[in-house]
């Protein structure tokens, strides 16, 4: 069943890319920005690498790079993955825990089934969805919180950054409630309003807090990742 679902997902994604590209190329006047996006996407080494290695998204290489340096993911862990769809990070986590661990993924968007992953589709900001997530994790039993959540971007920093940081703060609050002593979190954050305050708060709770910008993050993007290790209750 997994192979079928994965094949369907990959086929849909590939067809969608082709159709969107044809529409942009032939169905409407092309702006400089659309030309640049198309060229960047199809020339992207991480897109090509993800397709070749069977990952669902290029974003997996952000987590992979950080994990190779920090050794975050180990067998036996309880891990939550927020903003999980289409499932690239969850795929990598499954590989790392090697069948020994609890993995819960959540996203507003649908995600194809992954063996070993409990998936919740819903809005993390809604109480009933949050409760579903909490019910799958022992209180203070979380080893690692991963969050790649981001809002739909409008292109306006004044609008986008506060919305993105709000999601980051929600993820942090969840981790602050559920992490066990010594636990860790990796959260996507954006430079702008709220950035310094969140870093300051994290340093009050964790032994080590650093900012990482993986190679797979696009250079023009304001996204970075806050890595916090050694949680103190």
PDB file of N, CA and C in Angstrom, residues 15-28 38:
ATOM      1  N   UNK A  15       3.156  15.659 -12.172  1.00  0.00           N
ATOM      2  CA  UNK A  15       2.191  16.179 -13.136  1.00  0.00           C
ATOM      3  C   UNK A  15       1.820  17.622 -12.815  1.00  0.00           C
ATOM      4  N   UNK A  16       1.676  17.901 -11.524  1.00  0.00           N
ATOM      5  CA  UNK A  16       1.324  19.264 -11.122  1.00  0.00           C
ATOM      6  C   UNK A  16       2.407  20.245 -11.532  1.00  0.00           C
ATOM      7  N   UNK A  17       3.654  19.849 -11.315  1.00  0.00           N
ATOM      8  CA  UNK A  17       4.769  20.718 -11.695  1.00  0.00           C
ATOM      9  C   UNK A  17       4.756  20.975 -13.188  1.00  0.00           C
ATOM     10  N   UNK A  18       4.531  19.909 -13.962  1.00  0.00           N
ATOM     11  CA  UNK A  18       4.515  20.045 -15.419  1.00  0.00           C
ATOM     12  C   UNK A  18       3.382  20.959 -15.870  1.00  0.00           C
ATOM     13  N   UNK A  19       2.171  20.729 -15.326  1.00  0.00           N
ATOM     14  CA  UNK A  19       1.015  21.525 -15.728  1.00  0.00           C
ATOM     15  C   UNK A  19       1.176  22.989 -15.345  1.00  0.00           C
ATOM     16  N   UNK A  20       1.670  23.210 -14.130  1.00  0.00           N
ATOM     17  CA  UNK A  20       1.883  24.591 -13.697  1.00  0.00           C
ATOM     18  C   UNK A  20       2.929  25.266 -14.573  1.00  0.00           C
ATOM     19  N   UNK A  21       3.963  24.513 -14.877  1.00  0.00           N
ATOM     20  CA  UNK A  21       5.034  25.070 -15.705  1.00  0.00           C
ATOM     21  C   UNK A  21       4.525  25.423 -17.093  1.00  0.00           C
ATOM     22  N   UNK A  22       3.729  24.527 -17.690  1.00  0.00           N
ATOM     23  CA  UNK A  22       3.181  24.792 -19.017  1.00  0.00           C
ATOM     24  C   UNK A  22       2.265  26.006 -18.997  1.00  0.00           C
ATOM     25  N   UNK A  23       1.484  26.092 -17.933  1.00  0.00           N
ATOM     26  CA  UNK A  23       0.584  27.240 -17.823  1.00  0.00           C
ATOM     27  C   UNK A  23       1.372  28.540 -17.719  1.00  0.00           C
ATOM     28  N   UNK A  24       2.391  28.510 -16.866  1.00  0.00           N
ATOM     29  CA  UNK A  24       3.200  29.705 -16.700  1.00  0.00           C
ATOM     30  C   UNK A  24       3.963  30.056 -17.971  1.00  0.00           C
ATOM     31  N   UNK A  25       4.413  28.998 -18.665  1.00  0.00           N
ATOM     32  CA  UNK A  25       5.218  29.230 -19.858  1.00  0.00           C
ATOM     33  C   UNK A  25       4.389  29.683 -21.050  1.00  0.00           C
ATOM     34  N   UNK A  26       3.159  29.134 -21.184  1.00  0.00           N
ATOM     35  CA  UNK A  26       2.386  29.371 -22.398  1.00  0.00           C
ATOM     36  C   UNK A  26       1.021  30.009 -22.160  1.00  0.00           C
ATOM     37  N   UNK A  27       0.484  29.871 -20.945  1.00  0.00           N
ATOM     38  CA  UNK A  27      -0.888  30.302 -20.726  1.00  0.00           C
ATOM     39  C   UNK A  27      -1.025  31.713 -20.220  1.00  0.00           C
ATOM     40  N   UNK A  28       0.080  32.355 -19.882  1.00  0.00           N
ATOM     41  CA  UNK A  28      -0.001  33.711 -19.371  1.00  0.00           C
ATOM     42  C   UNK A  28       1.327  34.412 -19.641  1.00  0.00           C
ATOM     43  N   UNK A  38      10.820  29.498 -11.961  1.00  0.00           N
ATOM     44  CA  UNK A  38      10.877  28.270 -12.749  1.00  0.00           C
ATOM     45  C   UNK A  38      12.307  27.789 -12.945  1.00  0.00           C
TER      46      UNK A  38
END
